[in-house]
mmCIF file of C-alpha atoms and ligand atoms in Angstrom:
data_model
loop_
_atom_site.group_PDB
_atom_site.id
_atom_site.type_symbol
_atom_site.label_atom_id
_atom_site.label_comp_id
_atom_site.label_asym_id
_atom_site.label_seq_id
_atom_site.Cartn_x
_atom_site.Cartn_y
_atom_site.Cartn_z
ATOM 1 C CA MET B 1 -18.274 238.054 23.979
ATOM 2 C CA LYS B 2 -20.306 241.140 23.020
ATOM 3 C CA ARG B 3 -21.400 241.997 26.576
ATOM 4 C CA PHE B 4 -17.836 241.548 27.866
ATOM 5 C CA LYS B 5 -16.340 243.810 25.212
ATOM 6 C CA GLU B 6 -18.885 246.540 25.792
ATOM 7 C CA ALA B 7 -18.344 246.524 29.553
ATOM 8 C CA LEU B 8 -14.580 246.431 29.065
ATOM 9 C CA ASN B 9 -14.724 249.633 27.056
ATOM 10 C CA ASP B 10 -16.841 251.356 29.703
ATOM 11 C CA LYS B 11 -14.222 252.546 32.180
ATOM 12 C CA ASN B 12 -16.827 252.846 34.961
ATOM 13 C CA ALA B 13 -18.194 249.326 34.624
ATOM 14 C CA ILE B 14 -17.586 246.627 37.215
ATOM 15 C CA LEU B 15 -17.367 243.205 35.566
ATOM 16 C CA LEU B 16 -18.385 239.866 37.067
ATOM 17 C CA VAL B 17 -16.254 236.815 36.331
ATOM 18 C CA ASP B 18 -18.105 233.653 37.307
ATOM 19 C CA THR B 19 -15.971 230.630 38.120
ATOM 20 C CA THR B 20 -18.657 228.210 39.316
ATOM 21 C CA LEU B 21 -17.622 225.819 36.534
ATOM 22 C CA ARG B 22 -13.920 225.948 37.505
ATOM 23 C CA ASP B 23 -13.276 226.888 41.155
ATOM 24 C CA GLY B 24 -16.854 225.871 42.023
ATOM 25 C CA GLU B 25 -16.343 222.399 40.629
ATOM 26 C CA GLN B 26 -12.969 222.171 42.426
ATOM 27 C CA THR B 27 -14.960 222.005 45.684
ATOM 28 C CA ALA B 28 -14.121 218.680 47.311
ATOM 29 C CA GLY B 29 -16.878 216.230 46.398
ATOM 30 C CA VAL B 30 -18.524 218.313 43.672
ATOM 31 C CA VAL B 31 -18.767 217.171 40.046
ATOM 32 C CA PHE B 32 -21.086 218.591 37.400
ATOM 33 C CA SER B 33 -22.195 216.508 34.453
ATOM 34 C CA ASN B 34 -21.513 218.031 31.055
ATOM 35 C CA ARG B 35 -25.230 218.625 30.590
ATOM 36 C CA GLU B 36 -25.298 220.551 33.863
ATOM 37 C CA LYS B 37 -22.219 222.576 32.898
ATOM 38 C CA LEU B 38 -23.850 223.602 29.617
ATOM 39 C CA ARG B 39 -27.071 224.544 31.388
ATOM 40 C CA ILE B 40 -25.233 226.569 34.065
ATOM 41 C CA ALA B 41 -23.228 228.432 31.384
ATOM 42 C CA LYS B 42 -26.432 229.363 29.584
ATOM 43 C CA MET B 43 -28.132 230.442 32.816
ATOM 44 C CA LEU B 44 -25.132 232.612 33.732
ATOM 45 C CA ASP B 45 -25.200 234.190 30.303
ATOM 46 C CA ASN B 46 -28.933 234.912 30.501
ATOM 47 C CA LEU B 47 -28.362 236.458 33.896
ATOM 48 C CA GLY B 48 -25.884 238.949 32.383
ATOM 49 C CA ILE B 49 -22.504 237.699 33.652
ATOM 50 C CA HIS B 50 -19.574 239.270 31.803
ATOM 51 C CA GLN B 51 -17.113 236.398 31.768
ATOM 52 C CA ILE B 52 -17.515 232.681 32.465
ATOM 53 C CA GLU B 53 -14.501 230.661 33.526
ATOM 54 C CA ALA B 54 -15.587 227.355 32.042
ATOM 55 C CA GLY B 55 -12.913 224.923 33.199
ATOM 56 C CA ILE B 56 -9.459 223.488 32.701
ATOM 57 C CA PRO B 57 -8.848 222.203 29.121
ATOM 58 C CA VAL B 58 -5.575 220.435 29.931
ATOM 59 C CA MET B 59 -7.603 217.918 31.982
ATOM 60 C CA GLY B 60 -8.738 216.609 28.590
ATOM 61 C CA GLY B 61 -11.690 214.255 27.989
ATOM 62 C CA ASP B 62 -15.153 215.451 29.026
ATOM 63 C CA GLU B 63 -13.781 218.649 30.481
ATOM 64 C CA LYS B 64 -12.133 219.788 27.278
ATOM 65 C CA GLN B 65 -15.154 218.776 25.214
ATOM 66 C CA VAL B 66 -17.650 220.709 27.311
ATOM 67 C CA ILE B 67 -15.478 223.835 27.291
ATOM 68 C CA SER B 68 -15.344 223.678 23.484
ATOM 69 C CA GLU B 69 -19.111 223.297 23.387
ATOM 70 C CA ILE B 70 -19.695 226.289 25.687
ATOM 71 C CA ALA B 71 -17.279 228.353 23.603
ATOM 72 C CA SER B 72 -19.170 227.400 20.439
ATOM 73 C CA TYR B 73 -22.503 228.850 21.648
ATOM 74 C CA GLY B 74 -21.602 232.409 20.773
ATOM 75 C CA LEU B 75 -22.802 233.650 24.180
ATOM 76 C CA GLN B 76 -22.838 237.346 25.174
ATOM 77 C CA ALA B 77 -20.342 236.518 27.914
ATOM 78 C CA SER B 78 -16.648 235.967 27.311
ATOM 79 C CA ILE B 79 -15.582 232.328 27.776
ATOM 80 C CA MET B 80 -12.350 231.851 29.674
ATOM 81 C CA ALA B 81 -10.271 228.713 30.280
ATOM 82 C CA TRP B 82 -7.870 228.130 33.162
ATOM 83 C CA ASN B 83 -4.163 227.277 32.636
ATOM 84 C CA ARG B 84 -0.961 226.778 34.482
ATOM 85 C CA ALA B 85 1.822 229.072 33.283
ATOM 86 C CA ASN B 86 3.036 226.899 30.451
ATOM 87 C CA ILE B 87 2.560 226.938 26.714
ATOM 88 C CA GLU B 88 1.175 223.387 26.504
ATOM 89 C CA ASP B 89 -1.749 224.295 28.782
ATOM 90 C CA VAL B 90 -2.467 227.422 26.755
ATOM 91 C CA LYS B 91 -2.419 225.394 23.512
ATOM 92 C CA GLN B 92 -5.093 223.071 24.936
ATOM 93 C CA SER B 93 -7.247 226.099 25.779
ATOM 94 C CA LEU B 94 -6.850 227.618 22.334
ATOM 95 C CA GLU B 95 -8.009 224.323 20.818
ATOM 96 C CA CYS B 96 -11.300 224.797 22.662
ATOM 97 C CA GLY B 97 -11.947 228.089 20.873
ATOM 98 C CA VAL B 98 -12.195 230.216 24.042
ATOM 99 C CA ASP B 99 -11.674 233.972 23.700
ATOM 100 C CA SER B 100 -9.869 234.363 27.011
ATOM 101 C CA VAL B 101 -7.343 232.507 29.109
ATOM 102 C CA ALA B 102 -6.399 232.703 32.759
ATOM 103 C CA ILE B 103 -2.725 231.911 33.305
ATOM 104 C CA SER B 104 -2.069 230.993 36.878
ATOM 105 C CA ILE B 105 1.134 230.834 38.900
ATOM 106 C CA SER B 106 1.999 231.350 42.573
ATOM 107 C CA THR B 107 3.626 234.554 43.714
ATOM 108 C CA SER B 108 4.072 233.947 47.463
ATOM 109 C CA ASP B 109 7.374 232.667 48.793
ATOM 110 C CA ILE B 110 5.474 229.982 50.712
ATOM 111 C CA HIS B 111 4.202 228.572 47.433
ATOM 112 C CA ILE B 112 7.355 229.247 45.442
ATOM 113 C CA ASN B 113 9.618 227.552 48.003
ATOM 114 C CA HIS B 114 7.413 224.726 49.279
ATOM 115 C CA LYS B 115 5.035 223.909 46.412
ATOM 116 C CA LEU B 116 6.850 224.862 43.209
ATOM 117 C CA ARG B 117 10.302 224.433 44.825
ATOM 118 C CA THR B 118 11.780 227.032 42.553
ATOM 119 C CA THR B 119 12.712 230.709 42.508
ATOM 120 C CA ARG B 120 10.962 234.026 41.943
ATOM 121 C CA GLU B 121 12.960 234.376 38.678
ATOM 122 C CA TRP B 122 11.594 231.062 37.390
ATOM 123 C CA VAL B 123 8.044 232.248 38.173
ATOM 124 C CA LEU B 124 8.544 235.498 36.251
ATOM 125 C CA GLU B 125 10.124 233.745 33.292
ATOM 126 C CA ASN B 126 7.422 231.094 32.920
ATOM 127 C CA MET B 127 4.600 233.582 33.410
ATOM 128 C CA THR B 128 5.922 235.985 30.757
ATOM 129 C CA LYS B 129 6.541 233.196 28.247
ATOM 130 C CA ALA B 130 3.003 231.829 28.591
ATOM 131 C CA VAL B 131 1.440 235.321 28.467
ATOM 132 C CA ALA B 132 3.447 236.350 25.401
ATOM 133 C CA TYR B 133 2.409 233.121 23.648
ATOM 134 C CA ALA B 134 -1.286 233.598 24.438
ATOM 135 C CA LYS B 135 -1.255 237.249 23.364
ATOM 136 C CA GLN B 136 0.415 236.350 20.119
ATOM 137 C CA GLU B 137 -2.530 233.965 19.521
ATOM 138 C CA GLY B 138 -4.921 236.886 20.010
ATOM 139 C CA VAL B 139 -6.843 236.004 23.181
ATOM 140 C CA TYR B 140 -7.650 238.099 26.242
ATOM 141 C CA VAL B 141 -5.279 237.265 29.097
ATOM 142 C CA SER B 142 -5.734 237.342 32.820
ATOM 143 C CA VAL B 143 -2.601 236.613 34.806
ATOM 144 C CA ASN B 144 -3.515 234.964 38.084
ATOM 145 C CA ALA B 145 -1.242 235.666 41.001
ATOM 146 C CA GLU B 146 -1.985 232.618 43.139
ATOM 147 C CA ASP B 147 -1.652 233.256 46.885
ATOM 148 C CA ALA B 148 -1.256 236.974 46.080
ATOM 149 C CA SER B 149 -2.527 237.943 49.543
ATOM 150 C CA ARG B 150 0.483 236.249 51.204
ATOM 151 C CA SER B 151 2.977 237.517 48.635
ATOM 152 C CA ASP B 152 5.638 240.148 49.194
ATOM 153 C CA LEU B 153 3.964 243.254 47.782
ATOM 154 C CA ASP B 154 7.129 244.485 46.085
ATOM 155 C CA PHE B 155 7.485 241.175 44.268
ATOM 156 C CA LEU B 156 3.789 241.185 43.366
ATOM 157 C CA ILE B 157 4.220 244.649 41.855
ATOM 158 C CA LYS B 158 7.235 243.447 39.873
ATOM 159 C CA PHE B 159 5.189 240.423 38.745
ATOM 160 C CA GLY B 160 2.287 242.685 37.666
ATOM 161 C CA ARG B 161 4.548 245.048 35.763
ATOM 162 C CA GLU B 162 6.230 242.195 33.880
ATOM 163 C CA ALA B 163 2.834 240.637 33.122
ATOM 164 C CA LYS B 164 1.663 243.935 31.716
ATOM 165 C CA ALA B 165 4.822 244.355 29.650
ATOM 166 C CA ALA B 166 4.294 240.826 28.258
ATOM 167 C CA GLY B 167 0.816 241.917 27.134
ATOM 168 C CA ALA B 168 -1.500 240.700 29.913
ATOM 169 C CA ASP B 169 -4.870 242.435 30.082
ATOM 170 C CA ARG B 170 -5.472 242.065 33.811
ATOM 171 C CA LEU B 171 -4.128 240.685 37.054
ATOM 172 C CA ARG B 172 -6.243 238.322 39.106
ATOM 173 C CA PHE B 173 -5.464 238.926 42.768
ATOM 174 C CA CYS B 174 -6.071 235.576 44.452
ATOM 175 C CA ASP B 175 -6.682 235.397 48.164
ATOM 176 C CA THR B 176 -6.120 231.691 47.740
ATOM 177 C CA VAL B 177 -6.310 230.719 51.390
ATOM 178 C CA GLY B 178 -8.799 233.398 52.424
ATOM 179 C CA VAL B 179 -6.633 235.307 54.897
ATOM 180 C CA LEU B 180 -7.536 238.843 53.853
ATOM 181 C CA GLU B 181 -9.787 241.227 55.765
ATOM 182 C CA PRO B 182 -11.353 244.312 54.219
ATOM 183 C CA PHE B 183 -8.918 246.939 55.583
ATOM 184 C CA LYS B 184 -5.818 245.071 54.470
ATOM 185 C CA THR B 185 -7.479 244.323 51.142
ATOM 186 C CA TYR B 186 -8.156 247.977 50.541
ATOM 187 C CA GLU B 187 -4.583 248.921 51.300
ATOM 188 C CA MET B 188 -2.959 246.182 49.216
ATOM 189 C CA ILE B 189 -5.186 246.665 46.178
ATOM 190 C CA SER B 190 -4.831 250.447 46.261
ATOM 191 C CA ARG B 191 -1.050 250.215 46.289
ATOM 192 C CA LEU B 192 -0.981 247.471 43.671
ATOM 193 C CA ILE B 193 -3.204 249.311 41.181
ATOM 194 C CA GLU B 194 -1.304 252.546 41.667
ATOM 195 C CA ALA B 195 1.996 250.746 41.008
ATOM 196 C CA ILE B 196 1.048 248.579 38.034
ATOM 197 C CA GLY B 197 -1.704 250.618 36.365
ATOM 198 C CA MET B 198 -3.617 247.643 35.059
ATOM 199 C CA ASP B 199 -7.030 246.066 35.592
ATOM 200 C CA VAL B 200 -7.310 243.936 38.717
ATOM 201 C CA GLU B 201 -9.740 241.131 39.509
ATOM 202 C CA MET B 202 -10.565 240.183 43.087
ATOM 203 C CA HIS B 203 -10.638 236.428 43.670
ATOM 204 C CA THR B 204 -11.512 235.921 47.313
ATOM 205 C CA HIS B 205 -12.113 232.875 49.493
ATOM 206 C CA ASN B 206 -14.412 232.609 52.462
ATOM 207 C CA ASP B 207 -12.260 230.903 55.070
ATOM 208 C CA PHE B 208 -13.014 233.604 57.673
ATOM 209 C CA GLY B 209 -16.418 234.472 56.276
ATOM 210 C CA MET B 210 -15.143 237.629 54.539
ATOM 211 C CA ALA B 211 -15.018 236.692 50.836
ATOM 212 C CA THR B 212 -17.807 239.112 49.860
ATOM 213 C CA ALA B 213 -16.536 241.875 52.146
ATOM 214 C CA ASN B 214 -13.009 241.540 50.747
ATOM 215 C CA ALA B 215 -14.292 241.588 47.162
ATOM 216 C CA LEU B 216 -16.148 244.833 47.902
ATOM 217 C CA ALA B 217 -13.098 246.325 49.587
ATOM 218 C CA GLY B 218 -11.130 245.535 46.448
ATOM 219 C CA VAL B 219 -13.743 247.261 44.302
ATOM 220 C CA LYS B 220 -13.547 250.313 46.554
ATOM 221 C CA ALA B 221 -9.791 250.317 46.035
ATOM 222 C CA GLY B 222 -10.225 250.305 42.264
ATOM 223 C CA ALA B 223 -10.530 246.655 41.158
ATOM 224 C CA ARG B 224 -12.819 246.496 38.124
ATOM 225 C CA PHE B 225 -13.387 242.734 38.095
ATOM 226 C CA VAL B 226 -14.894 240.501 40.748
ATOM 227 C CA GLY B 227 -14.543 236.722 40.620
ATOM 228 C CA VAL B 228 -17.590 234.922 42.014
ATOM 229 C CA THR B 229 -19.374 231.570 42.151
ATOM 230 C CA VAL B 230 -23.031 230.691 42.481
ATOM 231 C CA ASN B 231 -23.874 229.973 46.147
ATOM 232 C CA GLY B 232 -20.242 230.744 46.978
ATOM 233 C CA LEU B 233 -19.231 227.247 45.870
ATOM 234 C CA GLY B 234 -15.476 226.686 45.803
ATOM 235 C CA GLU B 235 -12.456 225.200 47.507
ATOM 236 C CA ARG B 236 -12.846 224.717 51.290
ATOM 237 C CA ALA B 237 -15.192 227.424 52.624
ATOM 238 C CA GLY B 238 -15.838 228.602 49.081
ATOM 239 C CA ASN B 239 -15.536 231.806 47.059
ATOM 240 C CA ALA B 240 -17.370 235.108 47.126
ATOM 241 C CA ALA B 241 -20.967 234.330 46.175
ATOM 242 C CA LEU B 242 -22.310 235.778 42.949
ATOM 243 C CA GLU B 243 -25.693 236.630 44.456
ATOM 244 C CA GLU B 244 -24.123 238.312 47.506
ATOM 245 C CA VAL B 245 -21.603 240.373 45.571
ATOM 246 C CA ALA B 246 -24.146 241.488 42.991
ATOM 247 C CA MET B 247 -26.801 242.492 45.546
ATOM 248 C CA ALA B 248 -24.245 244.146 47.853
ATOM 249 C CA LEU B 249 -22.823 246.185 44.963
ATOM 250 C CA LYS B 250 -26.344 247.146 43.929
ATOM 251 C CA CYS B 251 -27.850 247.920 47.349
ATOM 252 C CA LEU B 252 -24.814 249.146 49.314
ATOM 253 C CA TYR B 253 -22.617 250.756 46.632
ATOM 254 C CA GLY B 254 -25.354 251.715 44.156
ATOM 255 C CA VAL B 255 -23.492 249.921 41.340
ATOM 256 C CA ASP B 256 -25.755 248.621 38.616
ATOM 257 C CA LEU B 257 -24.131 245.553 37.035
ATOM 258 C CA GLY B 258 -26.927 245.084 34.543
ATOM 259 C CA VAL B 259 -27.546 241.646 36.065
ATOM 260 C CA ASN B 260 -31.003 240.095 35.971
ATOM 261 C CA THR B 261 -31.228 239.511 39.729
ATOM 262 C CA ARG B 262 -34.784 238.113 39.520
ATOM 263 C CA ASP B 263 -33.290 234.860 38.235
ATOM 264 C CA PHE B 264 -31.043 234.407 41.272
ATOM 265 C CA LEU B 265 -33.256 231.929 43.140
ATOM 266 C CA ASN B 266 -33.716 229.791 40.007
ATOM 267 C CA LEU B 267 -29.990 229.708 39.296
ATOM 268 C CA CYS B 268 -28.965 229.152 42.925
ATOM 269 C CA GLU B 269 -31.454 226.285 43.330
ATOM 270 C CA TYR B 270 -30.280 224.671 40.111
ATOM 271 C CA VAL B 271 -26.632 224.846 41.136
ATOM 272 C CA ALA B 272 -27.511 223.640 44.658
ATOM 273 C CA ARG B 273 -29.083 220.511 43.152
ATOM 274 C CA ALA B 274 -26.334 219.996 40.576
ATOM 275 C CA SER B 275 -23.603 220.318 43.225
ATOM 276 C CA GLY B 276 -25.415 218.293 45.856
ATOM 277 C CA ARG B 277 -25.013 221.213 48.267
ATOM 278 C CA PRO B 278 -28.469 222.305 49.465
ATOM 279 C CA LEU B 279 -28.994 225.993 50.180
ATOM 280 C CA ALA B 280 -28.839 226.765 53.902
ATOM 281 C CA VAL B 281 -32.051 228.427 55.113
ATOM 282 C CA SER B 282 -29.883 231.283 56.386
ATOM 283 C CA LYS B 283 -27.934 231.666 53.105
ATOM 284 C CA PRO B 284 -27.681 235.427 52.460
ATOM 285 C CA ILE B 285 -29.843 236.700 49.576
ATOM 286 C CA VAL B 286 -31.493 233.435 48.527
ATOM 287 C CA GLY B 287 -31.923 231.310 51.693
ATOM 288 C CA ALA B 288 -35.492 230.351 52.572
ATOM 289 C CA ASN B 289 -35.361 232.505 55.715
ATOM 290 C CA THR B 290 -34.137 235.740 54.112
ATOM 291 C CA PHE B 291 -37.702 236.994 53.739
ATOM 292 C CA ALA B 292 -39.395 235.017 56.496
ATOM 293 C CA HIS B 293 -40.606 237.015 59.478
ATOM 294 C CA GLU B 294 -41.826 235.398 62.650
ATOM 295 C CA SER B 295 -41.188 237.758 65.543
ATOM 296 C CA GLY B 296 -44.288 239.825 66.348
ATOM 297 C CA ILE B 297 -42.459 243.156 66.217
ATOM 298 C CA HIS B 298 -40.747 242.379 62.888
ATOM 299 C CA ALA B 299 -43.863 240.913 61.252
ATOM 300 C CA ASP B 300 -45.923 243.909 62.366
ATOM 301 C CA GLY B 301 -43.357 246.269 60.870
ATOM 302 C CA VAL B 302 -43.127 244.387 57.579
ATOM 303 C CA ILE B 303 -46.904 244.194 57.276
ATOM 304 C CA LYS B 304 -47.116 247.987 57.699
ATOM 305 C CA ASP B 305 -44.154 248.738 55.416
ATOM 306 C CA PRO B 306 -41.688 246.085 54.142
ATOM 307 C CA SER B 307 -38.800 248.576 54.184
ATOM 308 C CA THR B 308 -38.854 248.462 58.016
ATOM 309 C CA TYR B 309 -37.100 245.076 57.993
ATOM 310 C CA GLU B 310 -36.185 244.403 54.346
ATOM 311 C CA VAL B 311 -33.433 246.193 52.419
ATOM 312 C CA PHE B 312 -34.696 245.028 49.026
ATOM 313 C CA SER B 313 -37.868 243.293 47.971
ATOM 314 C CA PRO B 314 -37.985 239.473 47.786
ATOM 315 C CA GLU B 315 -39.227 239.620 44.163
ATOM 316 C CA GLU B 316 -35.945 241.313 43.216
ATOM 317 C CA VAL B 317 -34.146 237.983 43.701
ATOM 318 C CA GLY B 318 -37.010 235.658 42.850
ATOM 319 C CA LEU B 319 -38.231 234.952 46.377
ATOM 320 C CA GLN B 320 -41.506 235.621 48.200
ATOM 321 C CA ARG B 321 -42.111 237.180 51.586
ATOM 322 C CA GLN B 322 -43.352 234.808 54.256
ATOM 323 C CA ILE B 323 -44.986 235.610 57.553
ATOM 324 C CA ILE B 324 -44.196 232.587 59.711
ATOM 325 C CA ILE B 325 -46.511 231.731 62.564
ATOM 326 C CA GLY B 326 -44.576 230.454 65.527
ATOM 327 C CA LYS B 327 -43.692 231.084 69.164
ATOM 328 C CA HIS B 328 -42.600 234.666 68.549
ATOM 329 C CA SER B 329 -45.572 235.686 66.413
ATOM 330 C CA GLY B 330 -47.870 238.549 67.364
ATOM 331 C CA SER B 331 -51.617 238.964 66.990
ATOM 332 C CA LYS B 332 -51.299 241.198 63.899
ATOM 333 C CA ALA B 333 -49.427 238.474 62.005
ATOM 334 C CA VAL B 334 -52.083 235.948 63.079
ATOM 335 C CA MET B 335 -54.838 238.270 61.777
ATOM 336 C CA LEU B 336 -52.970 238.717 58.489
ATOM 337 C CA LYS B 337 -52.382 234.986 58.114
ATOM 338 C CA PHE B 338 -56.083 234.216 58.625
ATOM 339 C CA ARG B 339 -57.086 236.939 56.194
ATOM 340 C CA GLU B 340 -55.090 234.918 53.603
ATOM 341 C CA TYR B 341 -57.504 232.042 54.330
ATOM 342 C CA GLY B 342 -60.489 234.428 53.960
ATOM 343 C CA ILE B 343 -61.156 234.631 57.715
ATOM 344 C CA ASP B 344 -61.408 238.010 59.448
ATOM 345 C CA LEU B 345 -60.459 237.646 63.107
ATOM 346 C CA SER B 346 -61.318 240.209 65.722
ATOM 347 C CA LYS B 347 -58.417 241.444 67.894
ATOM 348 C CA GLU B 348 -59.843 239.448 70.790
ATOM 349 C CA GLU B 349 -60.048 236.248 68.752
ATOM 350 C CA ALA B 350 -56.505 236.761 67.470
ATOM 351 C CA ASP B 351 -55.201 237.185 71.039
ATOM 352 C CA GLU B 352 -56.951 234.035 72.202
ATOM 353 C CA LEU B 353 -55.690 232.072 69.200
ATOM 354 C CA LEU B 354 -52.184 233.367 69.736
ATOM 355 C CA ALA B 355 -52.054 231.852 73.204
ATOM 356 C CA LEU B 356 -53.069 228.462 71.765
ATOM 357 C CA ILE B 357 -50.591 228.787 68.902
ATOM 358 C CA ARG B 358 -47.750 229.573 71.260
ATOM 359 C CA SER B 359 -48.435 226.565 73.418
ATOM 360 C CA VAL B 360 -48.596 224.252 70.364
ATOM 361 C CA THR B 361 -45.337 225.605 68.851
ATOM 362 C CA VAL B 362 -43.531 225.067 72.156
ATOM 363 C CA ASP B 363 -44.831 221.474 72.271
ATOM 364 C CA MET B 364 -43.816 220.890 68.675
ATOM 365 C CA LYS B 365 -40.555 222.857 68.908
ATOM 366 C CA ARG B 366 -41.137 224.399 65.481
ATOM 367 C CA THR B 367 -43.270 226.835 63.492
ATOM 368 C CA LEU B 368 -46.668 225.708 62.203
ATOM 369 C CA PHE B 369 -47.973 224.713 58.807
ATOM 370 C CA ASP B 370 -51.075 226.418 57.432
ATOM 371 C CA LYS B 371 -53.127 223.243 57.974
ATOM 372 C CA GLU B 372 -52.096 223.067 61.620
ATOM 373 C CA LEU B 373 -53.186 226.641 62.134
ATOM 374 C CA MET B 374 -56.566 225.727 60.704
ATOM 375 C CA TYR B 375 -56.874 222.729 63.093
ATOM 376 C CA ILE B 376 -56.122 225.043 66.013
ATOM 377 C CA TYR B 377 -58.745 227.449 64.729
ATOM 378 C CA GLU B 378 -61.357 224.664 64.378
ATOM 379 C CA ASP B 379 -60.636 223.424 67.898
ATOM 380 C CA TYR B 380 -60.880 226.996 69.145
ATOM 381 C CA LEU B 381 -64.310 227.490 67.529
ATOM 382 C CA TYR B 382 -65.505 224.149 68.893
ATOM 383 C CA GLU B 383 -64.386 224.969 72.424
ATOM 384 C CA LYS B 384 -65.911 228.410 72.190
ATOM 385 C CA LYS B 385 -69.263 226.890 71.238
ATOM 386 C CA ARG B 386 -69.115 224.372 74.094
ATOM 387 C CA ALA B 387 -67.872 226.856 76.629
ATOM 388 C CA PRO B 388 -71.281 228.289 77.677
ATOM 389 C CA GLU B 389 -72.590 224.741 78.408
ATOM 390 C CA LYS B 390 -69.706 224.188 80.830
ATOM 391 C CA LYS B 391 -70.720 227.135 82.920
HETATM 392 MN MN1 MN Q 401 -9.722 229.916 44.056
#
């Protein structure tokens, strides 16, 4: 709670709200064991996350128990529980000892008419009742406007104002079905913040591949909170990824979140295993290929100065740079690779080896392992020795 409170009082701070344990686990086919949930909560806290949305207490059983356990750790992060807009849900959360609650209700007419089958008035009434109850119990309250991005902005503003009047501390703007794009996001969030004058959290989904971009657009428009998940886990195409949002804020906006980014690979690999969703090699920030260079021109540049083709260093997120030897490699990369094995190649040798390497990689249809490079080198030396006899 300490880290959260400090950041909350710093008006310039951007706060990360991680919902891997709630929205992340809502991913179809993903279940964490309680042991994994506890481990992930601790890892997120060590990383420097401000608020951890730990789950949904009203589900009862294991879920409620593990949320209570996480809340009992006395972590630096705030521990939040998710609720529908009713007092019974909030009571279940309070029983877990969390310091914060998210109270969620739909604000779009599509949801109000077709899912809730009720009216805007009913939504406002139930939201304010639940918020007032939670505030009276002394917890921090986020009011979640579900499907906010498809809501009538005037109604959303009314909703925000009434939430604030009922005592809510922030509004979570949910792009529930992931239909935002950065320009619209910027416009909506700017107008919303100006009209309601309260803290806003971006909660974005990746249906069109823009979850991170939309989260950043929201920050630019004044949102102080960003909801994220490790590896972008979450419903359908997932949420904005913690590692992407944090590194983008750091490298592109110059915002220091105070997050220990060097632990990203560790955390992302752990969550990948726990969720049964392996990291794609091309996953931004932590994928195996993010610091792998094969093309001759790129590898040559990186060998001379990494900043030519890398925006941040691999160590910053727990990875290592790799020069991959494959079809597109150049002789400089081959020389560097062999120097790693303690072999100094001349330029001529490197060129001759490169021709052999290219033909093998085309045959194999892949890059080569270190051992295979050594076999090619041994064959090359052998042929070179025999060559004069042939003549
Ligand atoms: Mn969501």
